[in-house]
XYZ file of N, CA and C in Angstrom:
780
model
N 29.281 41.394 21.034
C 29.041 40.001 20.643
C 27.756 39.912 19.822
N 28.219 39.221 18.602
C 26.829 39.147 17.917
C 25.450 37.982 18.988
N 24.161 38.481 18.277
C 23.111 37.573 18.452
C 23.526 36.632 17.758
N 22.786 35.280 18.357
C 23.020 34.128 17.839
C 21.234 33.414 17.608
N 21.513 33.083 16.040
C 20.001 32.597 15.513
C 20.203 31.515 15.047
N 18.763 30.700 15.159
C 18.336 29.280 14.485
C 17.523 29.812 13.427
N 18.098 28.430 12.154
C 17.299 29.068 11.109
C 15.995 27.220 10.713
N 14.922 27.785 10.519
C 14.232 26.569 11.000
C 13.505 26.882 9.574
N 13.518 25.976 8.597
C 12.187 25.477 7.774
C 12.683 24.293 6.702
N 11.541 23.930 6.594
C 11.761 22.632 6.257
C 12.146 22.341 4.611
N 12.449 23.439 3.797
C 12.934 23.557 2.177
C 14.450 23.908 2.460
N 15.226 23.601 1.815
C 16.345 23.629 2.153
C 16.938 24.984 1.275
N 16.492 25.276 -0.159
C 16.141 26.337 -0.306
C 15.680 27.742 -0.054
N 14.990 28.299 0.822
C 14.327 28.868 1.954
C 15.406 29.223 2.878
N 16.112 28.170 3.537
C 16.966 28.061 4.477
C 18.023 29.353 4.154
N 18.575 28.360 2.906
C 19.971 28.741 2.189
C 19.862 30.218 2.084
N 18.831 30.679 1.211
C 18.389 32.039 1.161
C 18.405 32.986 2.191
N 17.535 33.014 2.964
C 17.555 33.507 4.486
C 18.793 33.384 5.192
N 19.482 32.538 5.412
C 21.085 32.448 5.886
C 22.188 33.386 4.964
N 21.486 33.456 3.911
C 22.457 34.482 2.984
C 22.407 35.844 3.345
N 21.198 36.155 3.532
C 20.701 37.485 3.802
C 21.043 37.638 5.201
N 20.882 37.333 5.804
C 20.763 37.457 7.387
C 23.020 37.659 7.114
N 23.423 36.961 7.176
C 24.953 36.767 6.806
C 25.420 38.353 6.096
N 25.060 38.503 5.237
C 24.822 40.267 4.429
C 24.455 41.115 4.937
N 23.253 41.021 6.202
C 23.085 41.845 6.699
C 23.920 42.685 7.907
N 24.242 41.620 8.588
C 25.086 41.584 9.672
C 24.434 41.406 10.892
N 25.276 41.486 12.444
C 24.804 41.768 13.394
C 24.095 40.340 13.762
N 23.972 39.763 13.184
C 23.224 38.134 13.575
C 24.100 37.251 13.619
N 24.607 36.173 14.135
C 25.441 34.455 13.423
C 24.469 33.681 13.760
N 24.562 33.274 12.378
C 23.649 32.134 12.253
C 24.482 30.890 13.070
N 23.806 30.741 13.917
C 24.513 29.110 14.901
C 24.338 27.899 14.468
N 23.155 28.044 13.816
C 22.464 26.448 13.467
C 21.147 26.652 12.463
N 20.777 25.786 12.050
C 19.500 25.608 11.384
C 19.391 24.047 11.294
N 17.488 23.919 10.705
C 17.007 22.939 11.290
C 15.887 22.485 9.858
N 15.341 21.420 9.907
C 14.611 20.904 8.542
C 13.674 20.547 9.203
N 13.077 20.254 10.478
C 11.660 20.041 11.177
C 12.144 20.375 13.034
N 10.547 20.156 13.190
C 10.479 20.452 14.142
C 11.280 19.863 15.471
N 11.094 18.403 15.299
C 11.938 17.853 15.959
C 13.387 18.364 16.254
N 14.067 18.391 15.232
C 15.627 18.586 14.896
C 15.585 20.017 15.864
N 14.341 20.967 15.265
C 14.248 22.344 15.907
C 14.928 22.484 17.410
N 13.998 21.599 18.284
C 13.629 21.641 19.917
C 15.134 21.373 20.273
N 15.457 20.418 19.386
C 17.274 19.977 19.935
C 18.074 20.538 20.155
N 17.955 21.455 18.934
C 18.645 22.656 18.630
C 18.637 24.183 19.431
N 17.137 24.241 20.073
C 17.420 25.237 20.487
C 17.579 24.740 22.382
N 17.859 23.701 22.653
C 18.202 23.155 24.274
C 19.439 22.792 24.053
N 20.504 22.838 23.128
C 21.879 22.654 22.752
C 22.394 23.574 22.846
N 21.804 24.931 21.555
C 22.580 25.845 21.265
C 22.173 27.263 22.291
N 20.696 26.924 22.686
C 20.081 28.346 23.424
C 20.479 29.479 22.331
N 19.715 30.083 21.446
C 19.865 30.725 20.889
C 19.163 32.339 21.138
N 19.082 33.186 20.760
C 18.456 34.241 21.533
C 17.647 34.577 20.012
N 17.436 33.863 19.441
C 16.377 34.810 18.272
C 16.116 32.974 17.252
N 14.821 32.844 16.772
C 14.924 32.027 16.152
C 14.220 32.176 14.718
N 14.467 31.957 13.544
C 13.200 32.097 12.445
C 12.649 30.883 12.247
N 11.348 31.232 12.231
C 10.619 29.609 12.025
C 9.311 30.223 11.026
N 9.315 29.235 9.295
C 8.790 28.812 8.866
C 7.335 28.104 9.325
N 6.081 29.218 9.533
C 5.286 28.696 9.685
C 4.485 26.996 9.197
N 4.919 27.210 7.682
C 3.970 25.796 7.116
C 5.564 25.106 6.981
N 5.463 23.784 7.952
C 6.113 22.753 8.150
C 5.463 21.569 7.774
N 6.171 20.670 7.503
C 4.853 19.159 7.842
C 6.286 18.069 8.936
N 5.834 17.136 9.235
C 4.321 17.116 9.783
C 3.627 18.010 11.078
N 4.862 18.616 11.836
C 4.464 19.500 12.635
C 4.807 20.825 12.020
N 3.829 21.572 12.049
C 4.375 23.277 11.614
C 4.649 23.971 12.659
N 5.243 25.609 12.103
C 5.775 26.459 12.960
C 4.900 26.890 14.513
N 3.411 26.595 14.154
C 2.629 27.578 15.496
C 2.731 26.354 16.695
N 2.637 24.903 16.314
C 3.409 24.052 17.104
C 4.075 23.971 17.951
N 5.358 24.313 16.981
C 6.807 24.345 17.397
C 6.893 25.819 18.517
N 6.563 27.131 18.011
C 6.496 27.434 18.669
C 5.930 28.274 20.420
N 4.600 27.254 20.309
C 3.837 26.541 21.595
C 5.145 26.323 22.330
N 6.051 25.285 21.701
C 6.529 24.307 22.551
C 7.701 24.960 23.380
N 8.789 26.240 21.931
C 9.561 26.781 22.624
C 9.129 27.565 23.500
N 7.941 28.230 23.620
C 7.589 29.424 24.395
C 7.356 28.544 25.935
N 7.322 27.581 26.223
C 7.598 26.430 27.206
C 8.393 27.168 28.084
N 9.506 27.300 27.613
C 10.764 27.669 28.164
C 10.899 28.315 28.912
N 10.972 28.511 30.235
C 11.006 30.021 30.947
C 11.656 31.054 30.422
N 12.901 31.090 29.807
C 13.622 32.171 29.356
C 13.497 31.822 27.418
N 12.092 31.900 27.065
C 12.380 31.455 25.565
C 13.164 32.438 24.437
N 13.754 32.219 23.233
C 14.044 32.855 22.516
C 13.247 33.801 21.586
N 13.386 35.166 20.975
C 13.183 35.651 20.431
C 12.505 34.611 19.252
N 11.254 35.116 18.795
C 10.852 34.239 16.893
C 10.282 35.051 16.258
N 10.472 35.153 15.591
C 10.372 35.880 13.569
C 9.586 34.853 13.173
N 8.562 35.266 12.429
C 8.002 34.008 12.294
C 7.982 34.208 10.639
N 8.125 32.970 9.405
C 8.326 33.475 8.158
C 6.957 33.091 7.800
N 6.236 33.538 6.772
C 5.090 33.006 6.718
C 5.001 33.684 5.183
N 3.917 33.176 4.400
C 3.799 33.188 2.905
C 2.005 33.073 2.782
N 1.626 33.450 4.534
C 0.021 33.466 4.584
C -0.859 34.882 3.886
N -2.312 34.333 3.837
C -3.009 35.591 3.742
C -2.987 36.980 4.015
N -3.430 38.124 3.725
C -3.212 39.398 4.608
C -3.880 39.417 5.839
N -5.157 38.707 6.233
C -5.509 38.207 7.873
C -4.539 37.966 8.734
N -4.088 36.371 7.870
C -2.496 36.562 9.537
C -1.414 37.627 9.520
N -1.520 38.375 8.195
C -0.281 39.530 8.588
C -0.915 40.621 9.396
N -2.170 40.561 9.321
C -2.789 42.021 10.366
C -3.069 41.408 11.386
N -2.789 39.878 11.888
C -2.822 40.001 13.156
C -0.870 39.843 13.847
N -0.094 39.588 12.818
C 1.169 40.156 13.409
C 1.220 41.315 13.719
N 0.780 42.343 12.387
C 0.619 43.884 12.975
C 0.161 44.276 14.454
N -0.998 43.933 14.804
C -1.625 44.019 15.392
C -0.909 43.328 16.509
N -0.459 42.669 16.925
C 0.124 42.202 18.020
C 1.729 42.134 18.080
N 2.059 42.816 17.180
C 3.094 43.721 17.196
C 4.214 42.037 17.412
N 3.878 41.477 16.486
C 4.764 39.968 16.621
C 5.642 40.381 15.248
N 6.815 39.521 15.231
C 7.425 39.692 14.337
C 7.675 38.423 13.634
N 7.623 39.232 11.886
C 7.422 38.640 11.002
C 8.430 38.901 9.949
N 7.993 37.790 8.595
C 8.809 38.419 7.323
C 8.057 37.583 6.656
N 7.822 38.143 5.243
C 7.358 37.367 4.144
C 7.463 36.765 3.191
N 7.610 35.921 2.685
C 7.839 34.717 1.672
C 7.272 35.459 0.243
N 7.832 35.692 -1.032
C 9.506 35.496 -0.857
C 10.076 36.611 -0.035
N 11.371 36.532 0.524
C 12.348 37.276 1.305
C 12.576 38.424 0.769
N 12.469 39.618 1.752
C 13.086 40.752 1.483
C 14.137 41.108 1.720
N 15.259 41.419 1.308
C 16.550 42.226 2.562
C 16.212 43.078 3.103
N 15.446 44.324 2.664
C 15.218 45.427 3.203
C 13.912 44.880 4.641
N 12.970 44.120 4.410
C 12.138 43.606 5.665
C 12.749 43.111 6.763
N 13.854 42.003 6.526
C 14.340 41.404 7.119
C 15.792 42.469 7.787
N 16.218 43.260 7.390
C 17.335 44.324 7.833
C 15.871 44.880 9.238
N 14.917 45.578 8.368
C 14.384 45.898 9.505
C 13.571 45.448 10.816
N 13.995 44.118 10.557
C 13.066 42.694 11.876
C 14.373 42.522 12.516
N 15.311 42.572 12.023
C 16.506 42.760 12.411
C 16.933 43.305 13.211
N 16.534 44.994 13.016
C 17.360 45.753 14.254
C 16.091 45.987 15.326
N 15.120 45.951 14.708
C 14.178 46.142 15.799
C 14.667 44.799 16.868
N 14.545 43.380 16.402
C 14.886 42.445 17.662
C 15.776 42.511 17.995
N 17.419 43.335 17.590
C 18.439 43.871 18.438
C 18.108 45.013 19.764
N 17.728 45.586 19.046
C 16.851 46.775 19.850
C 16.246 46.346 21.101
N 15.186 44.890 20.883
C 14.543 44.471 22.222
C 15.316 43.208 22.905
N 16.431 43.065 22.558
C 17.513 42.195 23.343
C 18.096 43.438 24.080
N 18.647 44.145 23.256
C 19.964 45.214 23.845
C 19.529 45.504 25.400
N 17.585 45.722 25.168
C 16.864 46.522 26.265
C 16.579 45.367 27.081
N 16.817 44.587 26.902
C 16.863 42.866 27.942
C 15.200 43.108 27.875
N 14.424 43.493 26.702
C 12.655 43.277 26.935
C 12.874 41.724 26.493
N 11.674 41.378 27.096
C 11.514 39.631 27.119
C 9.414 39.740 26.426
N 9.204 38.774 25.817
C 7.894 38.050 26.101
C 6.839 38.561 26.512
N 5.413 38.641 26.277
C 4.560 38.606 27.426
C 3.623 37.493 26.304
N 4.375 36.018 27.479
C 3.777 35.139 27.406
C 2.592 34.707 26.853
N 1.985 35.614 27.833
C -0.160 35.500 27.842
C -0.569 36.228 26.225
N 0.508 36.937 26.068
C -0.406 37.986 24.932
C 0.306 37.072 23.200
N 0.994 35.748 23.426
C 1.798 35.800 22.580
C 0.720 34.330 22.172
N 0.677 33.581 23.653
C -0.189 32.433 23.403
C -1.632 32.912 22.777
N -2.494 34.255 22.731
C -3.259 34.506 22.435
C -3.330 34.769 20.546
N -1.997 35.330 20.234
C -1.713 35.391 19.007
C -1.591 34.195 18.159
N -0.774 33.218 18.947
C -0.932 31.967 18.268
C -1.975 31.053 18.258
N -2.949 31.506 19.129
C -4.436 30.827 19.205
C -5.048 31.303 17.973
N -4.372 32.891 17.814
C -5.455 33.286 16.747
C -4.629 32.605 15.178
N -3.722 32.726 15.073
C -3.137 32.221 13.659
C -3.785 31.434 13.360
N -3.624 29.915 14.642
C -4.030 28.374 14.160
C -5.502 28.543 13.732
N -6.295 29.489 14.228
C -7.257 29.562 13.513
C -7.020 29.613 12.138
N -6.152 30.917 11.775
C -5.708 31.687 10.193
C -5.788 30.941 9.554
N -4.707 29.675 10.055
C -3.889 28.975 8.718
C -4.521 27.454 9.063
N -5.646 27.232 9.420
C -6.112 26.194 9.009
C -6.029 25.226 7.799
N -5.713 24.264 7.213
C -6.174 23.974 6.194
C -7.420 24.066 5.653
N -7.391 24.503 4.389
C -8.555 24.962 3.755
C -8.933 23.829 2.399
N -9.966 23.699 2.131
C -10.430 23.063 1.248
C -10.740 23.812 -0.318
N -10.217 23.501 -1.252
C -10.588 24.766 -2.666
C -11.622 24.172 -3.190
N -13.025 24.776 -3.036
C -13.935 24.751 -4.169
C -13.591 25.469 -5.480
N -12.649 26.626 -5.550
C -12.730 27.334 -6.394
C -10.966 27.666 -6.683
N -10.373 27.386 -7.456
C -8.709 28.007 -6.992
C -8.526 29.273 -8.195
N -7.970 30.351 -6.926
C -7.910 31.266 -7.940
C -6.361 31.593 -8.281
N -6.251 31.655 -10.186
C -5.236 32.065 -10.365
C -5.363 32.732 -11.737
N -3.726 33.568 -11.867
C -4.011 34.500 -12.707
C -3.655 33.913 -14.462
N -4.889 34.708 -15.326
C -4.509 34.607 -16.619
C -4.415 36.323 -17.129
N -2.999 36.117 -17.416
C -2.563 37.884 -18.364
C -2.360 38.527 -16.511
N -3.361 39.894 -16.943
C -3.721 41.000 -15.884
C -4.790 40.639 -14.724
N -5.380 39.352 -15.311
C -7.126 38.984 -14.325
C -6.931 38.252 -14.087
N -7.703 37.436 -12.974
C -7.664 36.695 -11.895
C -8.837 35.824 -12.401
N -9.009 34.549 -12.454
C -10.074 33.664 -13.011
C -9.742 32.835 -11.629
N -11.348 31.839 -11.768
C -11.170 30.805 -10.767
C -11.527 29.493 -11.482
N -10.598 28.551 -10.783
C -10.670 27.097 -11.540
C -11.041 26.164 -11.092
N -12.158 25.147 -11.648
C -12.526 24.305 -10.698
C -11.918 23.100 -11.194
N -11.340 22.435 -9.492
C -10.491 21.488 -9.264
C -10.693 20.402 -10.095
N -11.742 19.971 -10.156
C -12.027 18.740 -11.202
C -11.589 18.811 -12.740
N -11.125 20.406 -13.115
C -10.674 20.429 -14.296
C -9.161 20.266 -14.327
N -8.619 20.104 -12.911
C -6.884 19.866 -12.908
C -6.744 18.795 -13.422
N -6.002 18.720 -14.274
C -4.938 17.099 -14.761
C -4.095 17.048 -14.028
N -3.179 17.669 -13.716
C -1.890 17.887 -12.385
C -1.127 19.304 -12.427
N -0.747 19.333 -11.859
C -0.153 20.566 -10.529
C 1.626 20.003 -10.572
N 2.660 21.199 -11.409
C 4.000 20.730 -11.032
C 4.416 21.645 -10.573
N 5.489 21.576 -9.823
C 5.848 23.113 -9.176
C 7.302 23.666 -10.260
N 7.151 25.008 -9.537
C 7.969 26.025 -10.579
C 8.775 26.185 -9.630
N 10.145 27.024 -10.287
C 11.175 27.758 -9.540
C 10.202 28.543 -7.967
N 11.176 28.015 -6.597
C 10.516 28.743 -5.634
C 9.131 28.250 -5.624
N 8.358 28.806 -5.027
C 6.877 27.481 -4.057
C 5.893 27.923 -4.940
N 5.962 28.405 -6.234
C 4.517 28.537 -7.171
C 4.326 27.270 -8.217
N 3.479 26.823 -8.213
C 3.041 26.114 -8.800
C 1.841 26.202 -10.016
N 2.344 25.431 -11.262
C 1.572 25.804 -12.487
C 0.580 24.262 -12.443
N -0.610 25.075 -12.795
C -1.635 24.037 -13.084
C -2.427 23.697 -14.397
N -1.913 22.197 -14.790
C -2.065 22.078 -16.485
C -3.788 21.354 -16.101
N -4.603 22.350 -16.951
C -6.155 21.943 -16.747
C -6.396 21.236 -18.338
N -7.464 21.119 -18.072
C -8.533 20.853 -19.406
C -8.512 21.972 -20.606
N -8.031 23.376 -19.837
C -8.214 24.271 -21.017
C -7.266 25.102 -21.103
N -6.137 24.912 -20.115
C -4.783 25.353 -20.802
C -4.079 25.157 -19.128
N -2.946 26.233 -19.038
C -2.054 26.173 -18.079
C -2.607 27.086 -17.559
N -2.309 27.438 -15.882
C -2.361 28.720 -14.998
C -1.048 28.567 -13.792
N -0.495 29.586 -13.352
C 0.546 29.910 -12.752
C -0.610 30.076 -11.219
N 0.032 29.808 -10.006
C -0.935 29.766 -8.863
C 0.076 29.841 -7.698
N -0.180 30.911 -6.650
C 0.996 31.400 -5.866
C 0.518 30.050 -4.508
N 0.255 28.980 -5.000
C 0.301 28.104 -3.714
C 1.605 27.377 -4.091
N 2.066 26.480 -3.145
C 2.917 25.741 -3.008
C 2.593 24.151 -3.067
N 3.263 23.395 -3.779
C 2.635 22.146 -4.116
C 2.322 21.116 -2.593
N 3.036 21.559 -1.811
C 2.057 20.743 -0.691
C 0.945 21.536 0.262
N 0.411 22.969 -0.273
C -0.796 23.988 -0.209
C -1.643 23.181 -0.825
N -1.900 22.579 -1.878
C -2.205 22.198 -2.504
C -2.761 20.940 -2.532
N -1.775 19.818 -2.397
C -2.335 18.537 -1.594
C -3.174 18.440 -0.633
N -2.605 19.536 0.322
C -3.652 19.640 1.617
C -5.169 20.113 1.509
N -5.343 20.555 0.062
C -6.565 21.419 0.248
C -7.689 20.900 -1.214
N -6.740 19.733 -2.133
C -7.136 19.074 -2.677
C -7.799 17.710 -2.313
N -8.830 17.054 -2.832
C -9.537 15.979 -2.482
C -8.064 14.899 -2.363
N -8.162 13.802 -1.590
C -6.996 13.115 -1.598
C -7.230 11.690 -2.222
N -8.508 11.782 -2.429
C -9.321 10.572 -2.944
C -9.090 10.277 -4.685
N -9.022 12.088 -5.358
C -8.708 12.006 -6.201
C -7.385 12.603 -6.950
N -6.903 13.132 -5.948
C -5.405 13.842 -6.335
C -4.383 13.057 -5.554
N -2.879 12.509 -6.093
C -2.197 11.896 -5.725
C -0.943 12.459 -6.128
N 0.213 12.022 -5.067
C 1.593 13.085 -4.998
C 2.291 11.746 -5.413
N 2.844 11.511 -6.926
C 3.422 10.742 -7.338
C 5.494 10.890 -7.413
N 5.381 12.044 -7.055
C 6.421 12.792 -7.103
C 6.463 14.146 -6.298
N 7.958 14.231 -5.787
C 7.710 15.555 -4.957
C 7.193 16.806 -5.760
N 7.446 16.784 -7.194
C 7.560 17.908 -8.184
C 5.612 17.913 -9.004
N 4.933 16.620 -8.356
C 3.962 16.558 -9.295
C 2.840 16.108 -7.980
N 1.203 16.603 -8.701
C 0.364 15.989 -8.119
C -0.524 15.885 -9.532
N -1.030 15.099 -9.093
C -2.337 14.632 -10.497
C -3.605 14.209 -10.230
N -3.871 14.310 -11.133
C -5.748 14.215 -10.639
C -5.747 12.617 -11.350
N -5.889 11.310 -10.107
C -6.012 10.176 -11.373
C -7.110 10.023 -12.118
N -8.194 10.886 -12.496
C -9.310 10.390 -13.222
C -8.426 11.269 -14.875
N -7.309 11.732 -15.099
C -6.804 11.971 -15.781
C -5.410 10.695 -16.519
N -5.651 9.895 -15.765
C -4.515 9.241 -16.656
C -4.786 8.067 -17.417
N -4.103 8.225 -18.817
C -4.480 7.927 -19.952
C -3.631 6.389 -19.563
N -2.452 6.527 -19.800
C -0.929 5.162 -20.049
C -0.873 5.021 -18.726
N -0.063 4.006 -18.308
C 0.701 3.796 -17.379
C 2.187 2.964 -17.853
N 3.059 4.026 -18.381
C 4.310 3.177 -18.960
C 5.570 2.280 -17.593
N 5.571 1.252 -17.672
C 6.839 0.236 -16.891
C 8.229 1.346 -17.044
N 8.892 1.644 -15.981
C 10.342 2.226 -16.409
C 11.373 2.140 -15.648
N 12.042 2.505 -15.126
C 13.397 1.991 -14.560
C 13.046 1.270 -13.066
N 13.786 0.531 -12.426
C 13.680 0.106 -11.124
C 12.328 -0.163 -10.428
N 11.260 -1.046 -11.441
C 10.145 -1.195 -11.118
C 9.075 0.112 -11.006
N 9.421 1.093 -11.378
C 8.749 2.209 -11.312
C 8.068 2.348 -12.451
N 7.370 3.563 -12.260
C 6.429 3.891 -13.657
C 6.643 5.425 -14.088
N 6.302 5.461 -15.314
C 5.952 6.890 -16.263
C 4.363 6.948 -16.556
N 3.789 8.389 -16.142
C 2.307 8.475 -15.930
C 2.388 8.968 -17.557
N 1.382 8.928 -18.211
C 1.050 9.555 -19.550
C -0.540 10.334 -18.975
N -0.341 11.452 -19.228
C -1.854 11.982 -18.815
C -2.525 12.548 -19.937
N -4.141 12.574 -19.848
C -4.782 12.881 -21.157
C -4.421 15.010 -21.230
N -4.698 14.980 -22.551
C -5.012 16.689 -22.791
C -3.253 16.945 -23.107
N -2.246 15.904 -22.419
C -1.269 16.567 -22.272
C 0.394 15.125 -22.283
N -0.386 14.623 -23.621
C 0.315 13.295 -23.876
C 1.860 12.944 -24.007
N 2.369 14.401 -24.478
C 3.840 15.044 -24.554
C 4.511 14.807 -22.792
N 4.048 15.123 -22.219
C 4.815 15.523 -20.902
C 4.625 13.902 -20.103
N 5.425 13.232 -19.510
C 5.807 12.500 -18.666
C 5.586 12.489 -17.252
N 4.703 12.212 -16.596
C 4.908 12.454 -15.279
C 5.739 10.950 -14.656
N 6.894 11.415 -13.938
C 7.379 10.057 -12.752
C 7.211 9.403 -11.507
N 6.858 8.363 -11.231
C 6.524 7.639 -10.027
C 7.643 8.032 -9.211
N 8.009 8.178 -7.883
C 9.168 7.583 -7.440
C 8.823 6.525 -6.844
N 9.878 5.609 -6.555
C 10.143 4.343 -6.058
C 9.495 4.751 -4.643
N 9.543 5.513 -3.980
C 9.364 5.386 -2.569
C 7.389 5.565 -2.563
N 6.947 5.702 -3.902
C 5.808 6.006 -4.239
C 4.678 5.655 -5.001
N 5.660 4.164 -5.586
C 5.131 3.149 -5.985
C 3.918 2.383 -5.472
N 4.384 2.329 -4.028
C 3.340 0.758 -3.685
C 1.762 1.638 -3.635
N 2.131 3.001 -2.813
C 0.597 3.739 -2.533
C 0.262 4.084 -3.819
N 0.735 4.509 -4.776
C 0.409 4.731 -5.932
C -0.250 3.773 -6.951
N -0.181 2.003 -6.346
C -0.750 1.219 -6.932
C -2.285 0.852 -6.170
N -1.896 1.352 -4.668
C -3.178 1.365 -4.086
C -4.156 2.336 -4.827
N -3.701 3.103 -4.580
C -4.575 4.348 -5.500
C -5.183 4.420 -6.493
N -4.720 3.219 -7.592
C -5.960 2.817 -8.705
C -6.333 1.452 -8.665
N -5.610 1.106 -7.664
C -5.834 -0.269 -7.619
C -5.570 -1.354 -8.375
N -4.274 -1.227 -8.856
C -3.702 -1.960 -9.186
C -2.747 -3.284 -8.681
N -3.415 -4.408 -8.853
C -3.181 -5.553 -8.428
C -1.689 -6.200 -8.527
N -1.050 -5.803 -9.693
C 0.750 -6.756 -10.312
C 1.170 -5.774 -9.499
């Protein structure tokens, strides 16, 4: 009888991917998957699953959270944890011999997280609780949100650092990288556009769109456009359009303070 897994993160993308692979690989059925945390807990007191992957950076609750909560459980499930963090939190998976995979997805990583957690089902090994809560004490340290004085990303072969006040806005690319159009050209940056929000001033950067953040001391127009919404015109970069959404309107008028 195959293992049975939850597939937990909150891009639906991500998901799809990982369910492909895992499906190719074999030896797993995927039972269920989940888009937050909530949905998560339901899922795994419904389905009881014996292995789960969980997407560390969630909002509004993330993975080290979530899984606090499953490890609750007297008999909890197996977790893989996916993560797209620093090399710190991967040497403390090493190191505590937790299992992981990295963003973007490997087949060949994930084949081998694979049979190893077949391996420690087959042998009915379980948990040690104490040593697992200690690991996740140490992550939440890891993956704190961080604040960027300096963001580093690459131009050509080298690595330059950019200071934030020179962002006009931040759109994201294919998969969680995001390009940042500055004052003095473009840069490609392996954060993810809500890495980004979180670690940007919020006073002066605003998420007008899921696909966009902008710096408002950059905007030039403010064009009227469909369904009471707006089109941003930003300076340096008068060609490109940024869009309000409707659900992003009203805070977005707070935000410069705009009165109509």
């Amino acid at each position: 009888m195959n293992i049975r897994a939850l597939v937990v993160d909150d891009e639906r993308p991500a998901r799809n991917e990982l369910i492909y692979l895992i499906k190719k690989i074999g030896g797993i059925e995927v039972c269920g998957e989940a888009s937050s945390a909530l949905e998560a807990l339901k899922k795994v007191v419904e389905l009881r699953p014996e292995l789960v992957f969980l997407d560390i950076q969630m909002e509004p609750v993330n993975g080290i959270v979530l899984a606090r909560k499953i490890m609750e459980d007297p008999h909890p499930p197996f977790i893989v944890f996916a993560t797209a963090y620093d090399k710190y939190a991967v040497e403390a998976f090493e190191i505590n011999a937790m299992d992981y995979i990295l963003k973007p997805f490997s087949e060949g990583r994930i084949r081998t997280t694979i049979e190893r957690i077949l391996d420690k089902i087959n042998e009915n090994k379980s948990y040690n609780v104490n040593n697992k809560e200690q690991l996740l004490d140490l992550l939440e340290k890891l993956t704190e949100k961080k604040t960027f004085e300096k963001i580093p990303v690459w131009q050509g072969d080298r690595i330059i650092l950019l200071d934030p006040e020179d962002i006009v806005f931040i759109v994201t690319t294919e998969g969680k990288n995001t390009v940042l159009k500055t004052v003095t050209g473009e840069y490609e940056a392996s954060y993810s556009i809500g890495e980004m929000e979180e670690s940007l001033s919020h006073s002066v950067f605003f998420k007008p769109h899921r696909s966009f953040l902008i710096n408002l001391n950059y905007i030039k127009e403010i064009e009227p456009w469909f369904h009471n919404t707006y089109q941003l015109v930003m300076k340096n970069y008068e060609n490109e359009k940024i869009p309000v959404s409707r659900n992003r309107v009203k805070e977005f008028k707070k935000a410069i303070n705009l009165k109509k």
